[in-house]
Tab-separated table of C-alpha atoms in Angstrom:
chain	number	residue	atom	x	y	z
A	213	UNK	CA	-22.582	46.721	-7.447
A	214	UNK	CA	-22.850	45.232	-11.054
A	215	UNK	CA	-18.976	44.818	-10.993
A	216	UNK	CA	-19.082	42.632	-7.511
A	217	UNK	CA	-21.485	40.559	-8.857
A	218	UNK	CA	-19.441	39.689	-12.015
A	219	UNK	CA	-16.474	39.287	-10.032
A	220	UNK	CA	-18.549	36.568	-7.914
A	221	UNK	CA	-19.614	34.807	-11.124
A	222	UNK	CA	-15.942	34.288	-11.921
A	223	UNK	CA	-15.231	33.138	-8.475
A	224	UNK	CA	-17.738	30.662	-8.897
A	225	UNK	CA	-16.638	29.816	-12.220
A	226	UNK	CA	-13.279	28.961	-10.647
A	227	UNK	CA	-14.446	27.365	-7.916
A	228	UNK	CA	-16.444	25.296	-9.648
A	229	UNK	CA	-13.511	24.326	-11.966
A	230	UNK	CA	-11.325	23.600	-9.085
A	231	UNK	CA	-13.929	20.972	-7.545
A	232	UNK	CA	-13.873	19.093	-10.670
A	233	UNK	CA	-10.395	18.842	-10.988
A	234	UNK	CA	-9.509	15.231	-11.029
A	235	UNK	CA	-5.623	15.323	-11.970
A	236	UNK	CA	-4.136	15.397	-8.402
A	237	UNK	CA	-1.142	13.341	-9.254
A	238	UNK	CA	1.928	14.979	-11.039
A	239	UNK	CA	-1.120	17.053	-12.600
A	240	UNK	CA	-1.414	13.879	-14.758
A	241	UNK	CA	-5.121	13.147	-16.550
A	242	UNK	CA	-5.301	9.417	-15.764
A	243	UNK	CA	-5.028	6.919	-18.446
A	244	UNK	CA	-8.188	5.121	-18.751
A	245	UNK	CA	-7.844	1.046	-18.843
A	246	UNK	CA	-10.126	-1.485	-19.554
A	247	UNK	CA	-9.388	-5.242	-18.365
A	248	UNK	CA	-10.456	-7.293	-21.431
A	249	UNK	CA	-10.199	-10.457	-19.286
A	250	UNK	CA	-11.561	-11.556	-15.625
A	251	UNK	CA	-10.816	-14.947	-14.497
A	252	UNK	CA	-12.109	-16.555	-11.070
A	253	UNK	CA	-9.809	-18.336	-8.700
A	254	UNK	CA	-10.938	-21.149	-6.788
A	255	UNK	CA	-8.985	-21.165	-3.337
A	256	UNK	CA	-8.087	-23.700	-0.753
A	257	UNK	CA	-8.807	-22.619	2.958
A	258	UNK	CA	-5.822	-23.704	5.286
A	259	UNK	CA	-5.808	-24.574	8.826
A	260	UNK	CA	-4.074	-21.624	10.073
A	261	UNK	CA	-4.741	-19.848	13.206
A	262	UNK	CA	-4.984	-16.354	12.123
A	263	UNK	CA	-6.920	-15.409	15.057
A	264	UNK	CA	-6.625	-11.586	16.169
A	265	UNK	CA	-4.863	-10.849	12.765
A	266	UNK	CA	-5.658	-7.753	10.642
A	267	UNK	CA	-2.987	-8.185	7.909
A	268	UNK	CA	-0.755	-10.400	6.116
A	269	UNK	CA	2.524	-10.249	4.183
A	270	UNK	CA	4.465	-12.522	2.677
A	271	UNK	CA	8.384	-12.760	3.147
A	272	UNK	CA	10.479	-14.752	1.588
A	273	UNK	CA	9.159	-18.532	2.874
A	274	UNK	CA	7.056	-17.204	5.661
A	275	UNK	CA	3.350	-15.603	6.264
A	276	UNK	CA	3.401	-12.913	8.481
A	277	UNK	CA	0.335	-12.248	10.349
A	278	UNK	CA	0.063	-8.923	12.105
A	279	UNK	CA	-1.573	-9.455	15.388
A	280	UNK	CA	-1.928	-5.822	17.458
A	281	UNK	CA	-4.387	-7.422	19.961
A	282	UNK	CA	-2.279	-10.392	20.877
A	283	UNK	CA	0.387	-10.257	22.838
A	284	UNK	CA	2.877	-10.491	20.467
A	285	UNK	CA	2.930	-8.160	17.623
A	286	UNK	CA	3.976	-10.803	14.791
A	287	UNK	CA	2.930	-14.647	13.856
A	288	UNK	CA	5.094	-16.137	11.570
A	289	UNK	CA	4.330	-19.325	9.423
A	290	UNK	CA	6.351	-21.628	7.102
A	291	UNK	CA	4.985	-21.417	3.427
A	292	UNK	CA	6.667	-24.835	3.102
A	293	UNK	CA	4.013	-26.930	4.859
A	294	UNK	CA	2.273	-24.229	7.171
A	295	UNK	CA	3.024	-26.563	10.513
A	296	UNK	CA	6.228	-24.511	11.803
A	297	UNK	CA	5.015	-21.089	13.377
A	298	UNK	CA	6.767	-18.505	15.454
A	299	UNK	CA	5.164	-15.516	17.155
A	300	UNK	CA	7.671	-12.528	17.833
A	301	UNK	CA	8.015	-8.987	19.123
A	302	UNK	CA	6.179	-8.811	22.693
A	303	UNK	CA	4.815	-5.598	23.193
A	304	UNK	CA	6.578	-3.594	25.224
A	305	UNK	CA	10.045	-4.937	24.005
A	306	UNK	CA	11.751	-3.563	21.148
A	307	UNK	CA	13.132	0.020	20.235
A	308	UNK	CA	11.226	2.566	21.960
A	309	UNK	CA	9.126	-0.114	23.375
A	310	UNK	CA	6.946	-1.041	20.779
A	311	UNK	CA	3.025	-0.292	22.100
A	312	UNK	CA	2.119	-0.076	18.527
A	313	UNK	CA	2.225	-2.277	15.411
A	314	UNK	CA	4.434	-1.011	12.701
A	315	UNK	CA	3.907	-3.201	9.504
A	316	UNK	CA	6.909	-3.915	8.159
A	317	UNK	CA	8.117	-2.282	4.729
A	318	UNK	CA	10.384	-4.939	3.448
A	319	UNK	CA	13.079	-8.169	3.963
A	320	UNK	CA	16.258	-8.636	2.642
A	321	UNK	CA	18.559	-11.488	3.193
A	322	UNK	CA	22.336	-10.497	4.530
A	323	UNK	CA	24.935	-13.282	5.391
A	324	UNK	CA	22.124	-15.908	5.595
A	325	UNK	CA	19.907	-14.134	7.871
A	326	UNK	CA	16.547	-12.712	7.114
A	327	UNK	CA	16.075	-9.114	8.367
A	328	UNK	CA	12.860	-7.454	7.971
A	329	UNK	CA	12.739	-3.693	7.690
A	330	UNK	CA	10.386	-1.114	9.877
A	331	UNK	CA	10.326	2.746	10.146
A	332	UNK	CA	9.884	4.000	13.247
A	333	UNK	CA	9.558	7.619	14.199
A	334	UNK	CA	10.571	7.671	17.524
A	335	UNK	CA	14.093	5.839	15.677
A	336	UNK	CA	13.748	8.944	13.689
A	337	UNK	CA	15.111	6.119	10.659
A	338	UNK	CA	14.480	2.521	9.534
A	339	UNK	CA	16.283	-0.195	11.261
A	340	UNK	CA	16.470	-3.772	11.086
A	341	UNK	CA	14.879	-6.564	12.915
A	342	UNK	CA	17.077	-9.700	12.702
A	343	UNK	CA	14.148	-12.402	12.381
A	344	UNK	CA	16.830	-15.677	11.686
A	345	UNK	CA	19.260	-14.401	14.637
A	346	UNK	CA	16.067	-13.569	16.657
A	347	UNK	CA	14.721	-17.042	16.117
A	348	UNK	CA	17.947	-18.727	17.017
A	349	UNK	CA	18.595	-17.040	19.879
A	350	UNK	CA	15.179	-16.718	21.735
A	351	UNK	CA	15.451	-12.855	21.701
A	352	UNK	CA	14.720	-9.875	19.973
A	353	UNK	CA	17.960	-8.392	18.126
A	354	UNK	CA	17.040	-5.181	16.567
A	355	UNK	CA	19.610	-3.193	14.160
A	356	UNK	CA	19.934	0.621	13.410
A	357	UNK	CA	20.451	1.045	9.746
A	358	UNK	CA	19.700	4.515	7.839
A	359	UNK	CA	19.053	7.433	9.943
A	360	UNK	CA	16.691	10.037	8.498
A	361	UNK	CA	17.234	12.925	10.707
A	362	UNK	CA	14.738	15.356	11.189
A	363	UNK	CA	12.577	14.326	8.304
A	364	UNK	CA	9.203	14.662	9.419
A	365	UNK	CA	5.886	13.473	8.485
A	366	UNK	CA	7.211	10.399	7.090
A	367	UNK	CA	4.355	8.248	5.569
A	368	UNK	CA	6.667	5.594	3.842
A	369	UNK	CA	10.084	4.869	3.787
A	370	UNK	CA	12.081	2.411	1.524
A	371	UNK	CA	15.537	1.237	1.804
A	372	UNK	CA	17.170	1.702	-1.835
A	373	UNK	CA	20.926	1.002	-1.030
A	374	UNK	CA	22.785	1.416	2.394
A	375	UNK	CA	22.808	4.788	2.681
A	376	UNK	CA	19.696	6.196	0.257
A	377	UNK	CA	16.042	5.997	1.250
A	378	UNK	CA	13.037	6.796	-0.773
A	379	UNK	CA	10.721	8.617	1.239
A	380	UNK	CA	7.166	9.449	0.918
A	381	UNK	CA	5.947	12.808	3.616
A	382	UNK	CA	2.823	14.610	3.891
A	383	UNK	CA	3.248	18.350	3.845
A	384	UNK	CA	0.562	18.619	6.531
A	385	UNK	CA	0.520	22.474	5.880
A	386	UNK	CA	-0.695	22.345	2.118
A	387	UNK	CA	-2.006	18.633	2.271
A	388	UNK	CA	0.374	17.731	-0.565
A	389	UNK	CA	2.657	14.423	-0.458
A	390	UNK	CA	6.054	14.681	-0.889
A	391	UNK	CA	8.170	12.003	-2.490
A	392	UNK	CA	12.359	12.501	-1.789
A	393	UNK	CA	15.459	10.693	-2.099
A	394	UNK	CA	17.294	11.137	1.245
A	395	UNK	CA	21.014	10.102	0.827
A	396	UNK	CA	24.031	10.587	3.340
A	397	UNK	CA	21.995	12.287	5.722
A	398	UNK	CA	20.635	14.788	3.117
A	399	UNK	CA	17.606	15.174	0.549
A	400	UNK	CA	19.340	15.202	-2.659
A	401	UNK	CA	15.906	15.354	-4.951
A	402	UNK	CA	12.061	16.219	-3.754
A	403	UNK	CA	9.105	16.199	-6.174
A	404	UNK	CA	5.309	17.708	-5.027
A	405	UNK	CA	3.998	14.371	-6.187
A	406	UNK	CA	0.498	14.482	-5.278
A	407	UNK	CA	-1.361	17.769	-4.932
A	408	UNK	CA	-4.799	17.595	-3.012
A	409	UNK	CA	-5.843	21.057	-3.368
A	410	UNK	CA	-7.563	20.422	-0.126
A	411	UNK	CA	-8.408	23.268	2.459
A	412	UNK	CA	-9.604	21.862	5.732
A	413	UNK	CA	-6.812	19.585	7.274
A	414	UNK	CA	-9.247	17.161	8.497
A	415	UNK	CA	-9.922	16.024	5.107
A	416	UNK	CA	-6.153	14.999	4.807
A	417	UNK	CA	-7.474	11.071	5.162
A	418	UNK	CA	-8.540	11.263	1.507
A	419	UNK	CA	-5.211	11.120	0.458
A	420	UNK	CA	-5.162	7.773	2.090
A	421	UNK	CA	-2.461	5.705	-0.130
A	422	UNK	CA	-2.007	1.939	-0.077
A	423	UNK	CA	1.523	1.604	-1.450
A	424	UNK	CA	4.115	-0.885	-2.522
A	425	UNK	CA	7.581	-0.132	-3.427
A	426	UNK	CA	9.542	-2.165	-6.336
A	427	UNK	CA	13.285	-1.866	-5.780
A	428	UNK	CA	14.369	-3.456	-8.849
A	429	UNK	CA	12.662	-1.053	-10.922
A	430	UNK	CA	12.910	1.638	-8.413
A	431	UNK	CA	9.067	2.133	-9.221
A	432	UNK	CA	6.832	3.538	-6.369
A	433	UNK	CA	3.039	2.478	-6.674
A	434	UNK	CA	0.050	4.154	-4.564
A	435	UNK	CA	-3.490	2.848	-5.023
A	436	UNK	CA	-6.132	5.764	-3.407
A	437	UNK	CA	-8.754	4.435	-1.542
A	438	UNK	CA	-10.871	7.271	-2.159
A	439	UNK	CA	-9.769	8.671	-5.624
A	440	UNK	CA	-10.362	5.787	-7.782
A	441	UNK	CA	-6.217	5.613	-9.147
A	442	UNK	CA	-3.366	3.820	-8.908
A	443	UNK	CA	-0.226	6.184	-9.407
A	444	UNK	CA	3.208	4.690	-10.731
A	445	UNK	CA	5.962	7.086	-9.929
A	446	UNK	CA	9.211	6.774	-11.288
A	447	UNK	CA	11.992	7.389	-9.052
A	448	UNK	CA	14.596	8.074	-11.809
A	449	UNK	CA	12.547	9.436	-14.384
A	450	UNK	CA	9.466	11.084	-12.300
A	451	UNK	CA	8.399	12.673	-15.896
A	452	UNK	CA	7.528	9.275	-16.801
A	453	UNK	CA	5.532	8.677	-13.808
A	454	UNK	CA	1.478	7.887	-14.713
A	455	UNK	CA	-1.741	7.665	-13.036
A	456	UNK	CA	-4.388	4.752	-13.998
A	457	UNK	CA	-8.148	4.289	-13.435
A	458	UNK	CA	-10.403	1.582	-14.777
A	459	UNK	CA	-13.576	4.435	-13.858
A	460	UNK	CA	-12.852	7.777	-15.904
A	461	UNK	CA	-16.141	8.227	-16.833
A	462	UNK	CA	-17.612	8.286	-13.340
A	463	UNK	CA	-14.396	9.042	-10.928
A	464	UNK	CA	-15.419	11.654	-8.507
A	465	UNK	CA	-12.730	14.504	-7.878
A	466	UNK	CA	-11.170	15.166	-4.613
A	467	UNK	CA	-13.958	17.640	-3.442
A	468	UNK	CA	-16.929	15.667	-4.280
A	469	UNK	CA	-15.373	12.848	-1.686
A	470	UNK	CA	-14.949	15.903	0.873
A	471	UNK	CA	-18.419	16.784	0.445
A	472	UNK	CA	-20.054	13.173	0.819
A	473	UNK	CA	-20.927	11.960	4.512
A	474	UNK	CA	-18.436	9.633	5.490
A	475	UNK	CA	-20.709	6.355	5.589
A	476	UNK	CA	-21.370	7.030	1.567
A	477	UNK	CA	-17.942	7.639	0.547
A	478	UNK	CA	-16.824	4.936	-1.874
A	479	UNK	CA	-13.647	3.022	-0.712
A	480	UNK	CA	-12.014	1.926	-4.248
A	481	UNK	CA	-8.257	0.043	-3.697
A	482	UNK	CA	-8.413	-1.535	-0.533
A	483	UNK	CA	-4.928	-3.277	-0.275
A	484	UNK	CA	-1.974	-3.206	-2.819
A	485	UNK	CA	0.457	-5.654	-3.173
A	486	UNK	CA	2.974	-6.528	-6.081
A	487	UNK	CA	5.515	-8.933	-7.733
A	488	UNK	CA	8.567	-7.827	-9.730
A	489	UNK	CA	6.702	-7.861	-12.906
A	490	UNK	CA	3.120	-6.727	-11.507
A	491	UNK	CA	0.926	-4.856	-9.914
A	492	UNK	CA	-1.701	-6.191	-7.818
A	493	UNK	CA	-4.730	-3.802	-6.355
A	494	UNK	CA	-7.652	-4.941	-4.453
A	495	UNK	CA	-10.700	-2.981	-5.820
A	496	UNK	CA	-13.869	-2.747	-3.406
A	497	UNK	CA	-15.334	-0.165	-5.317
A	498	UNK	CA	-18.675	0.200	-2.759
A	499	UNK	CA	-19.353	2.556	-0.020
A	500	UNK	CA	-17.630	2.521	3.197
A	501	UNK	CA	-20.748	1.351	4.439
A	502	UNK	CA	-21.886	-1.456	1.805
A	503	UNK	CA	-17.949	-2.515	2.020
A	504	UNK	CA	-17.720	-2.442	6.080
A	505	UNK	CA	-21.437	-4.709	6.757
A	506	UNK	CA	-21.797	-6.253	3.303
A	507	UNK	CA	-20.530	-9.715	1.962
A	508	UNK	CA	-19.790	-8.822	-1.881
A	509	UNK	CA	-15.987	-9.435	-2.627
A	510	UNK	CA	-13.495	-6.982	-4.175
A	511	UNK	CA	-11.761	-7.656	-7.263
A	512	UNK	CA	-7.982	-7.870	-8.010
A	513	UNK	CA	-6.805	-5.618	-10.378
A	514	UNK	CA	-3.231	-6.601	-12.007
A	515	UNK	CA	-1.399	-4.049	-13.871
A	516	UNK	CA	2.264	-4.135	-15.345
A	517	UNK	CA	4.539	-1.838	-13.685
A	518	UNK	CA	4.547	0.037	-17.021
A	519	UNK	CA	0.496	1.015	-16.333
A	520	UNK	CA	-0.678	-1.893	-18.952
A	521	UNK	CA	-3.940	-4.241	-18.258
A	522	UNK	CA	-3.638	-7.739	-17.667
A	523	UNK	CA	-6.498	-9.166	-16.335
A	524	UNK	CA	-8.972	-9.097	-13.455
A	525	UNK	CA	-9.363	-11.650	-10.677
A	526	UNK	CA	-12.293	-12.631	-8.619
A	527	UNK	CA	-12.749	-14.912	-5.541
A	528	UNK	CA	-16.193	-16.033	-4.023
A	529	UNK	CA	-14.491	-15.194	-0.415
A	530	UNK	CA	-14.659	-11.585	0.415
A	531	UNK	CA	-11.033	-10.787	1.014
A	532	UNK	CA	-9.730	-7.894	2.955
A	533	UNK	CA	-6.019	-8.006	2.799
A	534	UNK	CA	-3.608	-10.501	0.518
A	535	UNK	CA	0.091	-10.557	-0.721
A	536	UNK	CA	1.531	-12.474	-3.342
A	537	UNK	CA	4.156	-15.586	-2.997
A	538	UNK	CA	6.214	-15.105	-5.822
A	539	UNK	CA	8.489	-18.223	-5.395
A	540	UNK	CA	5.490	-20.393	-5.699
A	541	UNK	CA	3.292	-18.145	-7.526
A	542	UNK	CA	0.829	-18.619	-5.194
A	543	UNK	CA	-1.842	-15.683	-3.738
A	544	UNK	CA	-2.681	-15.743	-0.027
A	545	UNK	CA	-5.764	-13.730	1.022
A	546	UNK	CA	-7.195	-13.593	4.406
A	547	UNK	CA	-11.159	-13.057	5.039
A	548	UNK	CA	-13.125	-11.276	7.682
A	549	UNK	CA	-13.284	-14.236	9.243
A	550	UNK	CA	-9.389	-14.231	9.801
A	551	UNK	CA	-9.632	-17.369	7.317
A	552	UNK	CA	-6.325	-17.733	5.403
A	553	UNK	CA	-7.061	-19.135	1.631
A	554	UNK	CA	-4.448	-20.257	-0.804
A	555	UNK	CA	-5.089	-19.729	-4.769
A	556	UNK	CA	-2.727	-20.896	-7.286
A	557	UNK	CA	-1.820	-17.963	-9.864
A	558	UNK	CA	-0.517	-20.673	-12.522
A	559	UNK	CA	-3.929	-21.825	-12.856
A	560	UNK	CA	-4.336	-18.101	-15.009
A	561	UNK	CA	-2.615	-18.382	-18.175
A	562	UNK	CA	-1.502	-14.874	-18.189
A	563	UNK	CA	0.253	-15.078	-14.533
A	564	UNK	CA	1.656	-18.526	-14.922
A	565	UNK	CA	5.369	-18.944	-14.017
A	566	UNK	CA	5.277	-15.349	-13.820
A	567	UNK	CA	4.700	-14.302	-10.415
A	568	UNK	CA	8.254	-13.428	-9.871
């Protein structure tokens, strides 16, 4: 009986230690960073109809609004004058007759055409939407690109070359996140990047990560909504990957998050965008209830791709989504009231003329 008591005590100690384990990304202890400079951006509201929009993306010279509640899934507005606009991809059209919005993952220019890249589970791969020719011809033009075969539970997939893709997918049995490189219809490398330690599959949402892929640097950034950290994965050199937190002293463990009632779970990063030089993370650091019902804005954390802190940006407006136009060094934000706000990053010395 006494030995059983000791065994029980040991199990409690081990389980308690596991509960406090915060090193879920590559088993790396996150670097604690300090932003020494904070700036307040002054915005200009644009006269853009963003009705029923729930996200915005900057591609080339276009603001693309995601509009799942309207008859068309997307609405494009020119950043040159904000007057030219075009709605595209009607519900029920496209591959597998789109009924749900698939957020474009990236874009590229090919033969003077602007191509938007999507991942679609039904088509088992990446495909292009030829935006230029679709607009010119008045019909939606979709082009198959790279098949990903039977790879399952894909969370994100980004094209590296015409025959190579970086894949982020969920191991739904062990509740881990797997990063792989897929080339010529086979996986050539794989890495268990996020190890949750969770048991209950209903907790898989705790791994929610807003991601961004830097094709030039071959790095993949992930800002965790519930875990108060940004992970930067080096695809060529995974051992050089790192995790960053701005709140190491009070950062919750994954089990503490699991045990907190949903309205009181903190939402940390709620959006993530990038330029070739910087990572921009919209940091709420509020409970889900406070973020959903309050009017306190978040702040934008800016890092370089080596994980070094650059500065923090504050806005008077409460932004829920944003993106960066590297060509003009402009930040566009969307508020809960579906307002589109424009901010000039050249006003910030650390960012002036360096948004590309």
